[in-house]
């Protein structure tokens, strides 16, 4: 390995990315659950107090993400302009505060949650994009163009989730 610095550097970058993705992987399902529970609270089907434990968990996830981003963000380029202003972790924290304050109606809450979840998925895709996967797939390009290919991708994703795989970004 000492004689192959690019391989060492690539491996170190992958490890940083995996550490970052682990944090994002815990945050995404909680945000989706919060959106669902917030809908139920707004509809009057659940008491608002049921949101608090989930909000505390998400607050903790975002605090950890901000610390992680301070340490790894430069190497993973999580503030670069191509990422988009809303996907930067600090902007996501602001978006989370909007979702959390609970002052929106159903449409406003859904829009705020959807924007935040979309921004998080953008960040996951940005950090998780691995150049070596391009060679394994035969280059950049759309996958799953046919119904059969699309079903296989979804089945593989579900199988991966059962085996412990976390965030897989599928773009329609």
Coordinates of C-alpha atoms in Angstrom, one line a residue:
X1 CA 0.0 0.0 0.0
X2 CA 2.9 2.4 0.7
X3 CA 3.8 2.1 -3.0
X4 CA 0.3 3.0 -4.2
X5 CA -0.6 6.4 -2.6
X6 CA -3.7 6.9 -4.9
X7 CA -5.2 3.6 -3.7
X8 CA -4.6 4.6 -0.1
X9 CA -6.1 8.0 -0.7
X10 CA -9.1 6.5 -2.5
X11 CA -9.7 4.1 0.4
X12 CA -9.4 6.8 3.0
X13 CA -11.9 8.9 1.0
X14 CA -14.3 5.9 0.9
X15 CA -14.0 5.4 4.6
X16 CA -14.8 9.1 5.3
X17 CA -17.8 8.8 3.0
X18 CA -19.1 5.7 4.7
X19 CA -18.8 7.4 8.1
X20 CA -20.7 10.3 6.8
X21 CA -23.4 8.1 5.1
X22 CA -23.9 6.2 8.4
X23 CA -25.1 9.4 10.0
X24 CA -27.3 10.4 7.1
X25 CA -28.7 6.8 7.1
X26 CA -30.0 7.3 10.6
X27 CA -31.5 10.7 9.8
X28 CA -33.5 9.9 6.7
X29 CA -35.9 7.3 8.2
X30 CA -36.6 9.6 11.2
X31 CA -37.4 12.5 8.9
X32 CA -39.8 10.4 6.9
X33 CA -41.4 9.1 10.1
X34 CA -41.7 12.7 11.4
X35 CA -43.5 13.8 8.2
X36 CA -46.0 10.9 8.6
X37 CA -46.6 11.6 12.3
X38 CA -46.9 15.4 11.7
X39 CA -49.6 14.7 9.2
X40 CA -51.5 12.7 11.8
X41 CA -51.0 15.4 14.4
X42 CA -52.3 18.1 12.0
X43 CA -55.3 16.0 11.2
X44 CA -56.1 15.6 14.9
X45 CA -55.5 11.9 14.9
X46 CA -52.5 11.9 17.2
X47 CA -51.5 14.2 20.1
X48 CA -48.7 16.7 19.4
X49 CA -46.7 15.3 22.3
X50 CA -46.0 12.2 20.3
X51 CA -43.7 14.2 18.1
X52 CA -41.3 15.2 20.8
X53 CA -39.2 12.0 21.1
X54 CA -38.8 11.9 17.4
X55 CA -37.9 15.6 17.2
X56 CA -35.3 15.0 20.0
X57 CA -33.8 12.2 18.0
X58 CA -33.7 14.3 14.8
X59 CA -32.1 17.2 16.7
X60 CA -29.4 14.8 18.0
X61 CA -28.8 13.4 14.4
X62 CA -28.5 17.0 13.0
X63 CA -26.1 18.0 15.8
X64 CA -24.0 15.0 15.1
X65 CA -24.1 15.7 11.4
X66 CA -22.9 19.3 11.9
X67 CA -20.0 18.0 14.0
X68 CA -19.2 15.3 11.4
X69 CA -19.4 17.9 8.6
X70 CA -16.9 20.2 10.4
X71 CA -14.5 17.3 10.4
X72 CA -15.1 15.6 7.1
X73 CA -17.0 18.2 5.0
X74 CA -14.0 19.7 3.3
X75 CA -12.7 16.3 2.1
X76 CA -16.2 15.2 0.9
X77 CA -16.9 18.7 -0.6
X78 CA -20.2 19.0 1.1
X79 CA -20.3 22.8 0.8
X80 CA -19.4 23.0 -2.9
X81 CA -21.7 25.0 -5.2
X82 CA -22.7 21.9 -7.2
X83 CA -24.4 20.4 -4.1
X84 CA -27.0 23.1 -4.0
X85 CA -27.6 25.6 -1.2
X86 CA -30.5 23.6 0.4
X87 CA -28.5 20.4 0.7
X88 CA -25.7 21.9 2.7
X89 CA -26.0 20.5 6.3
X90 CA -26.4 24.0 7.9
X91 CA -29.2 24.8 5.5
X92 CA -30.9 21.5 6.4
X93 CA -30.8 22.4 10.0
X94 CA -32.7 25.6 9.2
X95 CA -35.2 23.5 7.1
X96 CA -35.6 21.1 10.0
X97 CA -36.5 24.0 12.3
X98 CA -39.2 25.0 9.9
X99 CA -40.6 21.4 10.0
X100 CA -40.3 21.1 13.7
X101 CA -42.0 24.3 14.6
X102 CA -45.4 22.8 13.6
X103 CA -47.0 26.1 12.6
X104 CA -47.8 25.0 9.1
X105 CA -51.0 23.5 7.7
X106 CA -50.9 20.1 6.1
X107 CA -49.8 21.4 2.7
X108 CA -47.1 23.6 4.3
X109 CA -45.9 20.8 6.5
X110 CA -45.8 18.3 3.6
X111 CA -43.9 20.9 1.4
X112 CA -41.4 21.6 4.1
X113 CA -40.8 18.0 4.9
X114 CA -40.6 17.0 1.3
X115 CA -38.0 19.7 0.6
X116 CA -35.9 18.7 3.5
X117 CA -36.1 15.0 2.6
X118 CA -35.1 15.9 -1.0
X119 CA -32.2 17.9 0.2
X120 CA -31.0 15.1 2.5
X121 CA -31.3 12.6 -0.5
X122 CA -29.2 15.1 -2.6
X123 CA -26.5 15.1 0.1
X124 CA -26.6 11.3 0.3
X125 CA -26.2 11.0 -3.4
X126 CA -23.4 13.5 -3.4
X127 CA -21.4 11.8 -0.7
X128 CA -22.2 8.3 -1.9
X129 CA -21.2 8.8 -5.5
X130 CA -18.3 6.5 -6.0
X131 CA -16.1 6.9 -9.1
X132 CA -15.1 3.2 -9.1
X133 CA -18.8 2.2 -9.4
X134 CA -18.9 3.9 -12.8
X135 CA -16.3 1.5 -14.2
X136 CA -18.2 -1.5 -12.8
X137 CA -21.5 -0.3 -14.4
X138 CA -19.8 0.5 -17.8
X139 CA -20.0 4.2 -17.5
X140 CA -22.5 6.9 -16.6
X141 CA -26.0 6.4 -17.8
X142 CA -29.6 5.6 -16.8
X143 CA -30.4 2.2 -15.4
X144 CA -33.7 0.4 -15.2
X145 CA -35.1 1.8 -18.4
X146 CA -37.3 -1.3 -19.0
X147 CA -40.0 -2.5 -16.5
X148 CA -38.0 -5.7 -15.9
X149 CA -34.8 -3.8 -15.2
X150 CA -36.6 -1.4 -12.9
X151 CA -38.2 -4.3 -11.0
X152 CA -34.8 -5.9 -10.6
X153 CA -33.2 -2.7 -9.2
X154 CA -36.1 -2.4 -6.7
X155 CA -35.8 -6.0 -5.7
X156 CA -32.0 -5.7 -5.3
X157 CA -32.5 -2.6 -3.2
X158 CA -35.0 -4.4 -0.9
X159 CA -32.6 -7.4 -0.6
X160 CA -29.8 -5.0 0.3
X161 CA -31.9 -3.3 2.9
X162 CA -32.6 -6.8 4.4
X163 CA -28.8 -7.3 4.6
X164 CA -28.1 -4.0 6.3
X165 CA -27.6 -1.7 3.4
X166 CA -28.6 1.9 4.1
X167 CA -29.5 4.8 1.9
X168 CA -29.8 3.8 -1.7
X169 CA -30.9 6.7 -3.8
X170 CA -33.2 5.9 -6.7
X171 CA -34.0 8.8 -9.0
X172 CA -37.1 8.4 -11.2

